PDB file of C-alpha atoms in Angstrom:
ATOM      1  CA  MET I   1     -32.988  17.602  10.149  1.00  0.00           C
ATOM      2  CA  SER I   2     -34.722  19.132   7.175  1.00  0.00           C
ATOM      3  CA  SER I   3     -34.754  17.584   3.712  1.00  0.00           C
ATOM      4  CA  GLY I   4     -32.446  20.350   2.479  1.00  0.00           C
ATOM      5  CA  HIS I   5     -29.662  19.140   4.754  1.00  0.00           C
ATOM      6  CA  TRP I   6     -30.023  15.574   3.473  1.00  0.00           C
ATOM      7  CA  LEU I   7     -29.947  16.757  -0.099  1.00  0.00           C
ATOM      8  CA  PHE I   8     -26.829  18.861   0.568  1.00  0.00           C
ATOM      9  CA  GLY I   9     -25.151  15.850   2.211  1.00  0.00           C
ATOM     10  CA  ILE I  10     -25.880  13.633  -0.782  1.00  0.00           C
ATOM     11  CA  VAL I  11     -24.582  16.283  -3.191  1.00  0.00           C
ATOM     12  CA  VAL I  12     -21.362  16.641  -1.204  1.00  0.00           C
ATOM     13  CA  LEU I  13     -20.957  12.830  -1.012  1.00  0.00           C
ATOM     14  CA  VAL I  14     -21.364  12.424  -4.780  1.00  0.00           C
ATOM     15  CA  ALA I  15     -19.053  15.409  -5.389  1.00  0.00           C
ATOM     16  CA  MET I  16     -16.374  13.568  -3.357  1.00  0.00           C
ATOM     17  CA  LEU I  17     -16.943  10.020  -4.622  1.00  0.00           C
ATOM     18  CA  TYR I  18     -16.858  10.695  -8.352  1.00  0.00           C
ATOM     19  CA  PRO I  19     -13.336  12.182  -8.468  1.00  0.00           C
ATOM     20  CA  TYR I  20     -12.111   9.712  -5.871  1.00  0.00           C
ATOM     21  CA  ILE I  21     -13.248   6.753  -7.987  1.00  0.00           C
ATOM     22  CA  ARG I  22     -11.854   8.363 -11.226  1.00  0.00           C
ATOM     23  CA  ILE I  23      -8.421   8.845  -9.573  1.00  0.00           C
ATOM     24  CA  ILE I  24      -8.291   5.248  -8.280  1.00  0.00           C
ATOM     25  CA  ARG I  25      -9.346   3.834 -11.674  1.00  0.00           C
ATOM     26  CA  ARG I  26      -6.890   6.039 -13.505  1.00  0.00           C
ATOM     27  CA  ALA I  27      -4.146   4.687 -11.244  1.00  0.00           C
ATOM     28  CA  GLY I  28      -5.048   1.199 -12.401  1.00  0.00           C
ATOM     29  CA  TYR I  29      -6.882  -0.100  -9.402  1.00  0.00           C
ATOM     30  CA  SER I  30     -10.478  -1.207  -9.054  1.00  0.00           C
ATOM     31  CA  GLY I  31     -12.934   1.581  -8.418  1.00  0.00           C
ATOM     32  CA  TRP I  32     -14.287  -0.426  -5.495  1.00  0.00           C
ATOM     33  CA  TRP I  33     -11.305   0.723  -3.421  1.00  0.00           C
ATOM     34  CA  PHE I  34     -13.343   3.881  -2.772  1.00  0.00           C
ATOM     35  CA  LEU I  35     -15.093   1.906   0.062  1.00  0.00           C
ATOM     36  CA  THR I  36     -11.908   2.313   2.143  1.00  0.00           C
ATOM     37  CA  MET I  37     -12.664   5.985   2.553  1.00  0.00           C
ATOM     38  CA  PHE I  38     -15.583   5.090   4.793  1.00  0.00           C
ATOM     39  CA  VAL I  39     -13.525   3.031   7.257  1.00  0.00           C
ATOM     40  CA  PRO I  40     -11.742   5.106   9.933  1.00  0.00           C
ATOM     41  CA  ILE I  41      -7.985   4.672  10.091  1.00  0.00           C
ATOM     42  CA  VAL I  42      -8.063   2.389   7.019  1.00  0.00           C
ATOM     43  CA  ASN I  43      -8.830   5.442   4.875  1.00  0.00           C
ATOM     44  CA  ILE I  44      -5.699   7.233   6.043  1.00  0.00           C
ATOM     45  CA  VAL I  45      -3.569   4.086   5.610  1.00  0.00           C
ATOM     46  CA  MET I  46      -4.865   3.475   2.075  1.00  0.00           C
ATOM     47  CA  LEU I  47      -4.271   7.111   1.107  1.00  0.00           C
ATOM     48  CA  TRP I  48      -0.609   6.586   1.978  1.00  0.00           C
ATOM     49  CA  VAL I  49      -0.493   3.167   0.229  1.00  0.00           C
ATOM     50  CA  PHE I  50      -1.967   4.644  -2.963  1.00  0.00           C
ATOM     51  CA  ALA I  51       0.376   7.624  -2.741  1.00  0.00           C
ATOM     52  CA  PHE I  52       3.566   5.572  -2.575  1.00  0.00           C
ATOM     53  CA  ALA I  53       2.645   2.279  -4.283  1.00  0.00           C
ATOM     54  CA  GLN I  54       3.643   1.489  -7.870  1.00  0.00           C
ATOM     55  CA  TRP I  55       0.539   2.179  -9.890  1.00  0.00           C
ATOM     56  CA  PRO I  56      -0.427  -0.627 -12.292  1.00  0.00           C
ATOM     57  CA  ALA I  57      -1.521   1.945 -14.907  1.00  0.00           C
ATOM     58  CA  LEU I  58       2.066   3.197 -15.164  1.00  0.00           C
ATOM     59  CA  ASN I  59       3.341  -0.305 -16.011  1.00  0.00           C
ATOM     60  CA  ARG I  60       1.037  -0.930 -18.967  1.00  0.00           C
ATOM     61  CA  PRO I  61       2.829  -1.282 -22.283  1.00  0.00           C
ATOM     62  CA  ASP I  62       0.455   1.150 -23.991  1.00  0.00           C
ATOM     63  CA  ARG I  63       1.799   4.055 -21.932  1.00  0.00           C
TER      64      ARG I  63
END
């Protein structure tokens, strides 16, 4: 595999991770939850959990 492919892969990974972490943090969870996207099956389950769980950020008194 040429170095161009690796560079493209890294760019795509960063392009996916940055918004993923921002969304999780904005929801009020730790940004470290992004690690679940690398675990098969767990990533799908956590997507549904985040979609339907009560977000801590919505319960803050400053909102």
